[in-house]
Coordinates of C-alpha atoms and ligand atoms in Angstrom, one line a residue:
M1 CA 103.2 228.0 -96.4
N2 CA 104.1 230.0 -93.6
M3 CA 102.7 233.2 -92.0
V4 CA 105.7 235.4 -92.5
D5 CA 105.3 235.1 -96.2
I6 CA 101.6 235.3 -95.8
I7 CA 102.0 238.5 -93.4
T8 CA 104.7 240.0 -96.0
K9 CA 102.6 239.2 -99.0
K10 CA 99.6 241.2 -97.8
R11 CA 101.7 243.9 -96.2
D12 CA 102.9 244.5 -99.8
G13 CA 99.3 244.7 -101.2
E14 CA 99.2 241.4 -102.9
E15 CA 95.9 239.2 -102.9
L16 CA 95.9 236.2 -100.7
T17 CA 94.8 232.9 -102.2
P18 CA 91.9 231.1 -100.4
E19 CA 94.5 228.5 -99.4
E20 CA 96.4 231.0 -97.7
I21 CA 93.7 232.3 -96.0
R22 CA 92.5 228.8 -94.6
F23 CA 96.1 228.2 -93.6
F24 CA 95.8 231.2 -91.2
I25 CA 92.4 230.5 -89.9
E26 CA 93.0 226.7 -89.2
N27 CA 96.2 226.9 -87.7
Y28 CA 95.0 230.2 -85.6
V29 CA 92.1 228.2 -84.3
K30 CA 94.5 225.4 -83.1
D31 CA 96.8 227.7 -81.2
R32 CA 99.4 227.2 -83.8
I33 CA 100.0 230.8 -84.5
P34 CA 100.8 233.1 -82.1
D35 CA 98.9 236.1 -81.4
Y36 CA 101.5 238.6 -82.8
Q37 CA 101.7 237.3 -86.0
A38 CA 97.8 237.1 -86.3
S39 CA 97.9 240.7 -85.1
A40 CA 100.4 241.6 -87.8
L41 CA 98.3 240.0 -90.6
L42 CA 95.1 241.8 -89.2
M43 CA 97.3 245.2 -89.2
A44 CA 98.1 244.6 -92.6
I45 CA 94.6 243.7 -93.6
Y46 CA 93.4 246.9 -92.2
F47 CA 95.8 249.3 -94.4
R48 CA 95.5 247.0 -97.4
G49 CA 91.9 245.9 -97.6
L50 CA 90.3 242.6 -98.7
S51 CA 89.3 241.9 -102.6
R52 CA 85.8 240.4 -102.7
A53 CA 87.5 237.0 -103.5
E54 CA 89.5 237.3 -100.5
T55 CA 86.5 238.3 -98.3
F56 CA 84.5 235.6 -99.3
A57 CA 87.5 232.9 -98.5
L58 CA 87.8 234.3 -95.1
T59 CA 84.0 234.2 -94.4
E60 CA 84.1 230.2 -95.3
A61 CA 87.2 229.5 -93.5
M62 CA 85.8 231.4 -90.4
E63 CA 81.8 229.5 -91.1
F64 CA 83.6 225.9 -91.0
S65 CA 86.0 226.7 -88.2
G66 CA 83.5 225.0 -85.9
D67 CA 80.3 223.5 -85.6
V68 CA 77.3 224.5 -88.1
E69 CA 73.8 224.6 -87.3
D70 CA 71.6 222.5 -89.4
L71 CA 68.0 223.6 -89.4
S72 CA 66.8 221.7 -92.4
D73 CA 64.6 219.5 -90.7
L74 CA 62.4 222.1 -89.7
P75 CA 59.8 223.2 -92.1
G76 CA 59.2 226.5 -94.1
V77 CA 62.0 229.1 -94.7
K78 CA 64.1 229.8 -91.6
V79 CA 64.9 233.8 -91.4
D80 CA 67.5 235.6 -89.1
K81 CA 68.3 239.2 -88.6
H82 CA 71.2 240.9 -88.0
S83 CA 72.0 244.4 -86.8
T84 CA 75.3 246.0 -87.1
G85 CA 75.3 247.2 -83.6
G86 CA 73.9 250.3 -82.3
V87 CA 72.7 252.5 -78.9
G88 CA 69.1 251.9 -78.1
D89 CA 68.6 249.0 -80.5
K90 CA 66.0 246.7 -79.2
T91 CA 64.3 245.8 -82.4
T92 CA 65.2 241.8 -82.3
L93 CA 62.7 241.9 -79.2
V94 CA 60.4 243.0 -81.3
V95 CA 60.8 241.8 -84.9
A96 CA 61.6 238.3 -83.9
P97 CA 58.3 237.6 -82.2
V98 CA 56.2 239.6 -85.3
A99 CA 57.7 237.6 -87.8
A100 CA 57.1 234.4 -85.8
A101 CA 53.8 235.3 -85.2
A102 CA 53.2 235.7 -88.9
G103 CA 54.3 232.3 -89.4
V104 CA 58.2 232.4 -90.2
T105 CA 60.3 230.3 -87.9
V106 CA 63.2 232.4 -86.3
A107 CA 65.8 230.9 -85.2
K108 CA 68.0 234.0 -83.8
M109 CA 71.4 233.8 -82.4
S110 CA 72.4 236.9 -80.5
G111 CA 75.3 238.6 -79.4
R112 CA 76.2 240.3 -76.0
G113 CA 77.4 244.2 -75.6
L114 CA 80.3 245.2 -77.5
G115 CA 81.9 248.3 -76.3
F116 CA 79.5 251.4 -76.6
T117 CA 76.9 249.0 -78.3
G118 CA 74.4 246.8 -76.4
G119 CA 73.6 243.4 -77.1
T120 CA 70.3 241.5 -77.3
A121 CA 71.5 238.5 -75.0
D122 CA 71.9 240.8 -72.2
K123 CA 68.7 242.6 -72.8
L124 CA 67.0 239.4 -72.6
E125 CA 68.4 238.5 -69.5
A126 CA 67.3 241.6 -68.0
I127 CA 63.9 239.4 -67.6
P128 CA 64.3 237.5 -64.4
G129 CA 65.1 233.8 -64.9
F130 CA 65.4 234.4 -68.6
R131 CA 68.0 231.5 -70.3
T132 CA 69.6 232.6 -73.2
R133 CA 71.7 229.3 -73.4
L134 CA 69.6 226.4 -74.6
E135 CA 71.2 223.1 -75.5
P136 CA 71.0 222.5 -79.3
A137 CA 68.2 219.7 -79.0
E138 CA 66.0 221.9 -76.8
F139 CA 66.5 225.3 -79.3
H140 CA 65.3 222.7 -82.1
R141 CA 62.3 221.5 -80.0
Q142 CA 61.5 225.2 -79.2
L143 CA 61.9 226.0 -83.1
E144 CA 59.5 223.2 -84.1
E145 CA 56.7 224.1 -81.2
L146 CA 56.9 227.8 -81.1
G147 CA 58.5 228.8 -84.1
L148 CA 60.6 231.2 -82.4
A149 CA 63.9 230.8 -80.1
V150 CA 66.4 234.1 -79.3
I151 CA 69.8 232.5 -77.6
T152 CA 73.5 233.4 -77.2
Q153 CA 75.6 231.5 -79.9
T154 CA 77.2 228.6 -78.5
G155 CA 81.0 228.2 -78.2
S156 CA 81.3 225.8 -80.7
I157 CA 79.9 228.1 -83.7
T158 CA 82.6 229.9 -85.7
P159 CA 85.5 229.9 -83.2
A160 CA 87.9 231.5 -85.3
D161 CA 85.4 234.7 -85.1
K162 CA 85.5 234.8 -81.6
K163 CA 89.5 234.5 -81.2
I164 CA 90.2 236.9 -84.1
Y165 CA 87.4 239.2 -82.6
A166 CA 88.7 239.7 -79.3
L167 CA 92.3 240.1 -81.1
R168 CA 91.0 243.0 -83.2
D169 CA 89.2 244.7 -80.3
V170 CA 92.7 244.8 -78.5
T171 CA 94.9 245.7 -81.5
G172 CA 93.0 248.8 -83.2
T173 CA 91.7 246.5 -86.2
V174 CA 88.0 246.3 -85.6
E175 CA 86.9 249.1 -88.4
S176 CA 87.8 247.1 -91.4
P177 CA 85.3 246.3 -94.0
G178 CA 86.0 243.3 -95.0
L179 CA 86.8 241.8 -91.7
I180 CA 83.5 243.5 -90.4
A181 CA 81.5 241.8 -93.1
S182 CA 83.2 238.3 -92.7
S183 CA 83.1 238.6 -88.9
I184 CA 79.0 239.0 -89.1
M185 CA 78.1 236.8 -92.3
S186 CA 80.5 233.9 -91.1
K187 CA 78.3 233.8 -87.8
K188 CA 74.9 234.1 -90.0
L189 CA 75.6 231.4 -92.3
A190 CA 76.8 229.2 -89.6
A191 CA 73.4 229.7 -87.6
G192 CA 71.9 228.1 -90.7
S193 CA 69.1 230.0 -91.4
D194 CA 67.8 230.0 -95.3
G195 CA 67.0 234.2 -95.2
I196 CA 68.9 236.8 -93.4
V197 CA 67.7 240.4 -92.9
L198 CA 70.3 243.2 -92.2
D199 CA 69.9 245.9 -90.3
V200 CA 73.0 248.1 -91.4
K201 CA 73.4 251.1 -89.0
C202 CA 75.0 254.2 -89.9
G203 CA 75.7 257.4 -88.1
S204 CA 77.6 258.7 -84.9
G205 CA 76.7 255.8 -82.6
A206 CA 77.5 252.8 -85.5
L207 CA 80.6 251.4 -86.6
L208 CA 79.8 252.9 -90.1
K209 CA 79.8 256.7 -90.1
D210 CA 78.0 257.6 -93.2
L211 CA 75.6 256.2 -96.1
A212 CA 78.4 255.4 -98.7
E213 CA 80.3 253.5 -95.9
A214 CA 77.2 251.8 -95.1
E215 CA 75.7 250.8 -98.6
N216 CA 79.3 249.4 -99.3
M217 CA 78.9 247.3 -96.3
A218 CA 75.6 246.0 -97.2
D219 CA 76.3 245.4 -100.7
L220 CA 79.3 243.1 -99.4
M221 CA 77.3 241.2 -97.1
I222 CA 74.5 240.6 -99.6
D223 CA 77.0 239.4 -102.2
I224 CA 78.6 237.1 -99.6
G225 CA 75.3 235.8 -98.1
R226 CA 73.8 235.2 -102.0
K227 CA 76.9 233.4 -103.1
A228 CA 76.2 231.0 -100.0
G229 CA 72.7 230.8 -101.3
R230 CA 70.9 232.7 -98.5
K231 CA 68.1 235.4 -99.3
M232 CA 69.4 238.7 -98.3
V233 CA 67.8 241.8 -97.6
A234 CA 69.5 245.2 -96.2
V235 CA 67.7 247.9 -94.3
I236 CA 70.3 250.9 -93.8
S237 CA 69.0 252.9 -90.7
D238 CA 70.0 255.9 -89.0
M239 CA 72.0 255.8 -85.9
S240 CA 72.7 259.3 -85.4
Q241 CA 70.9 259.2 -82.2
P242 CA 69.7 256.5 -80.1
L243 CA 66.5 254.3 -81.2
G244 CA 63.9 255.1 -79.3
R245 CA 64.2 256.5 -75.9
A246 CA 65.9 254.0 -73.5
V247 CA 69.5 252.9 -73.7
G248 CA 70.3 250.2 -71.2
N249 CA 69.0 246.4 -70.4
A250 CA 65.9 246.5 -68.3
L251 CA 64.8 249.9 -69.8
E252 CA 65.0 248.6 -73.3
V253 CA 63.0 245.4 -72.7
E254 CA 60.1 247.5 -71.3
E255 CA 60.2 249.9 -74.3
A256 CA 60.3 247.0 -76.8
V257 CA 57.2 245.5 -74.8
Q258 CA 55.2 248.9 -75.4
V259 CA 55.6 248.5 -78.9
L260 CA 54.6 244.8 -78.7
K261 CA 51.4 246.3 -77.1
G262 CA 50.8 248.7 -80.1
G263 CA 52.7 251.8 -78.5
G264 CA 55.9 252.9 -78.0
P265 CA 58.4 255.4 -79.7
E266 CA 57.5 255.9 -83.2
D267 CA 60.8 255.6 -84.9
L268 CA 61.3 252.3 -82.8
R269 CA 58.0 251.0 -84.2
Q270 CA 58.5 252.3 -87.7
L271 CA 61.9 250.4 -88.0
C272 CA 60.4 247.6 -86.4
L273 CA 57.7 247.1 -89.0
E274 CA 60.2 247.7 -91.8
L275 CA 62.5 244.7 -90.7
A276 CA 59.5 242.5 -89.8
G277 CA 57.9 242.9 -93.0
E278 CA 61.2 242.1 -95.0
M279 CA 61.6 238.8 -92.8
I280 CA 58.1 237.9 -93.4
W281 CA 58.2 238.4 -97.1
I282 CA 61.8 236.5 -97.5
G283 CA 60.3 233.8 -95.2
G284 CA 57.6 233.2 -97.8
R285 CA 54.6 234.2 -95.7
A286 CA 53.8 237.2 -98.0
E287 CA 53.7 238.0 -101.8
S288 CA 55.5 241.3 -101.3
F289 CA 57.5 243.3 -98.7
E290 CA 54.2 245.7 -98.6
E291 CA 52.1 242.8 -97.8
G292 CA 54.8 241.6 -95.4
K293 CA 54.6 244.9 -93.6
E294 CA 50.7 244.6 -93.5
T295 CA 50.7 241.3 -91.8
A296 CA 53.5 242.8 -89.2
R297 CA 51.1 246.0 -88.3
Q298 CA 48.1 243.4 -88.0
V299 CA 49.9 240.9 -85.5
L300 CA 51.1 243.8 -83.6
S301 CA 47.5 245.2 -83.2
D302 CA 45.8 242.3 -82.6
G303 CA 48.2 240.9 -79.9
R304 CA 49.7 237.8 -81.5
A305 CA 53.1 239.1 -81.6
L306 CA 53.0 240.0 -77.6
E307 CA 51.7 236.6 -77.2
K308 CA 54.6 235.1 -79.0
F309 CA 56.8 237.1 -77.1
R310 CA 55.1 235.6 -73.7
Q311 CA 55.4 232.4 -74.9
M312 CA 59.1 232.8 -75.7
V313 CA 59.9 234.3 -72.3
R314 CA 57.9 231.7 -70.5
R315 CA 59.7 228.7 -72.4
Q316 CA 62.8 230.2 -71.6
G317 CA 62.4 230.2 -68.1
G318 CA 61.6 234.1 -68.0
D319 CA 58.8 235.6 -65.7
D320 CA 56.5 236.9 -67.9
R321 CA 54.8 239.3 -65.3
I322 CA 57.4 241.6 -66.4
I323 CA 55.2 242.3 -69.6
E324 CA 52.2 244.0 -67.0
E325 CA 54.7 244.5 -64.2
P326 CA 58.3 246.0 -65.8
E327 CA 59.3 247.0 -62.2
R328 CA 59.9 243.1 -61.9
M329 CA 63.1 243.7 -63.6
G330 CA 63.9 245.8 -60.7
S331 CA 65.0 249.5 -60.5
S332 CA 68.1 251.6 -59.9
R333 CA 69.1 253.1 -56.7
Y334 CA 69.8 256.7 -58.3
S335 CA 68.7 258.4 -60.8
R336 CA 69.9 262.0 -62.2
D337 CA 68.1 264.6 -64.7
V338 CA 70.9 265.8 -67.4
L339 CA 69.8 269.7 -68.2
A340 CA 69.8 271.4 -71.2
G341 CA 72.3 274.4 -70.3
R342 CA 70.9 276.9 -72.9
T343 CA 67.7 277.6 -75.1
G344 CA 67.5 276.4 -78.5
F345 CA 67.3 273.5 -81.0
I346 CA 68.8 269.9 -80.6
A347 CA 71.5 269.9 -83.4
E348 CA 73.4 266.5 -83.0
T349 CA 74.0 264.0 -80.8
D350 CA 77.3 262.1 -80.1
T351 CA 75.6 258.5 -79.9
R352 CA 78.7 256.7 -79.5
E353 CA 79.3 258.9 -76.2
I354 CA 75.8 257.9 -75.1
G355 CA 76.3 254.6 -75.5
R356 CA 79.3 254.9 -73.7
A357 CA 77.9 256.7 -70.6
S358 CA 75.3 253.9 -70.5
Q359 CA 78.2 251.4 -70.3
H360 CA 80.0 253.5 -67.7
L361 CA 76.6 253.8 -65.6
G362 CA 76.8 249.6 -65.6
A363 CA 74.7 248.8 -68.5
G364 CA 77.5 247.4 -70.5
R365 CA 80.9 245.8 -69.7
L366 CA 84.3 247.9 -69.4
R367 CA 85.9 244.6 -68.8
K368 CA 85.1 241.5 -70.5
E369 CA 84.5 239.7 -67.0
D370 CA 82.5 242.7 -65.6
E371 CA 78.7 241.7 -64.4
I372 CA 76.1 244.0 -66.0
D373 CA 73.9 245.9 -63.8
F374 CA 70.5 245.5 -65.6
T375 CA 68.7 248.5 -64.2
A376 CA 71.2 251.0 -65.1
G377 CA 71.0 253.0 -68.6
I378 CA 69.4 256.4 -69.9
R379 CA 66.0 257.7 -70.7
M380 CA 66.6 260.1 -73.8
H381 CA 63.5 263.1 -73.7
V382 CA 64.6 264.6 -76.6
R383 CA 65.3 264.2 -80.4
I384 CA 67.2 265.8 -82.8
G385 CA 65.4 268.6 -84.2
D386 CA 63.2 269.1 -80.8
F387 CA 63.2 273.0 -79.4
V388 CA 64.4 273.1 -75.5
K389 CA 64.4 275.7 -73.0
E390 CA 67.3 276.3 -70.4
G391 CA 66.8 273.8 -67.6
D392 CA 64.5 271.4 -69.5
V393 CA 65.4 267.7 -68.9
L394 CA 67.1 266.4 -71.7
A395 CA 67.7 262.6 -70.2
T396 CA 67.4 260.9 -66.9
L397 CA 70.3 258.5 -65.8
Y398 CA 70.0 255.6 -63.6
G399 CA 72.2 253.7 -61.8
A400 CA 74.0 252.0 -58.6
D401 CA 76.8 254.3 -58.0
S402 CA 76.1 258.1 -57.5
R403 CA 79.5 259.1 -58.8
R404 CA 79.3 257.2 -62.0
L405 CA 75.9 259.1 -62.6
E406 CA 78.0 262.7 -62.1
E407 CA 80.4 261.7 -64.7
A408 CA 78.0 260.1 -67.0
E409 CA 76.3 263.6 -66.8
T410 CA 79.4 265.2 -68.0
I411 CA 79.2 262.9 -70.8
L412 CA 75.7 263.5 -71.7
E413 CA 76.2 267.3 -71.7
A414 CA 79.1 267.0 -73.9
A415 CA 77.3 264.4 -76.2
I416 CA 73.8 266.9 -77.0
R417 CA 74.5 269.7 -78.7
I418 CA 71.9 272.7 -79.0
S419 CA 72.3 275.0 -81.6
A420 CA 70.3 278.6 -81.7
E421 CA 69.5 277.1 -85.5
P422 CA 66.4 274.8 -86.3
A423 CA 67.8 271.4 -87.2
A424 CA 66.3 269.0 -89.1
P425 CA 65.1 265.5 -87.9
P426 CA 67.5 262.9 -89.5
K427 CA 65.9 260.3 -91.9
L428 CA 65.1 257.0 -90.1
I429 CA 65.0 254.3 -93.1
Q430 CA 68.0 255.5 -95.3
K431 CA 67.9 252.8 -97.8
I432 CA 66.3 249.3 -98.6
I433 CA 68.4 246.9 -100.5
Q434 CA 66.1 243.9 -101.9
Ligands
URA1 N1 80.0 242.8 -85.4 C1 80.4 241.6 -85.4 O1 79.9 240.5 -85.2 N2 81.7 241.5 -86.2 C2 82.3 242.7 -86.3 O2 83.4 242.9 -86.9 C3 81.7 243.9 -86.0 C4 80.4 244.0 -85.6

């Protein structure tokens, strides 16, 4: 077996065997296949696609390319949650403590920001002192004693995905359904939970632009998970505008805490109840999804979820005083309002561009080695469907560099379209697949 034959076979539209896929993964991880051959194969896959059988084989080869977590010694059903990535998506900060407060063990490995999308690990690190890296023994102990830990993925899990993702990022091969599904599911399967709730985002601020694409992706990931013996649920949710009002790390932690206190923006609260309800149900702490959602509502309103969040923050070294005093996460040197250029209805937002503006302000990385400015970001003041008058404030920008604030203002002005015609607000929960 050799790489040239494998590349040529895929280029000509033939199906690769599981052995050929394993050959590629095992040798690429060991640096025995050069990046130019791996890139050629990825581009052939991008154009020819992957069959279900190829996607299963690729997921499995990547899952076992490094260590896999064994959580079987922990009692009960362990549940994980994954979002395909969006702008202002801080749901993990809410749903993980809500599900844990309801008795589900939540062992969550989270990623960092990727391009225009934010990452939960970066958000948590906006809390002074918070450690997202725990040794395996400490991770296990915390799960045993608290039922909740949110950490970054350790370097030894799915090294194949890490290497291939970095290559896809720079070779124009990210947007391929089979590659996305196998990348996400290999990490989730290796992380060891028994159940996985997927939040598949769809719209201008997501990798998947329309409902049909999102449904295909959800169906594919559910199929992969069930074949591996996991309980799977997917929620397809709208990402045609940022979720909630805050975009940027410290701003998002503050907003998540508002929801944990029983307030916060309605869309964020609604999606969190949906996802947490599913987690509680597949985690065996409710007879039905409806009962799971009701339990989620209860632990939010009686303060148990907030208390769980506080315990996790303390346990992972963070300063829990940020719950009462969010200003302890710092504040930006500059702020700037983005004003409406005309009177009318908010018709559309280019959410990817809003994410890009936030990244430009310092909330995300432009290069891998960049430091994040945790206080940078955007507060949105309008939603699709709102009526605004010329001069009203559409958004407020925060950052440490006044020139970048001006540039971000230009991006935002172009990203928020105002129309004379009334516009209907998008439906937040587009579909649930149980
Ligand atoms: N998130 C991932 O982890 N992998 C992808 O390929 C896309 C989004």
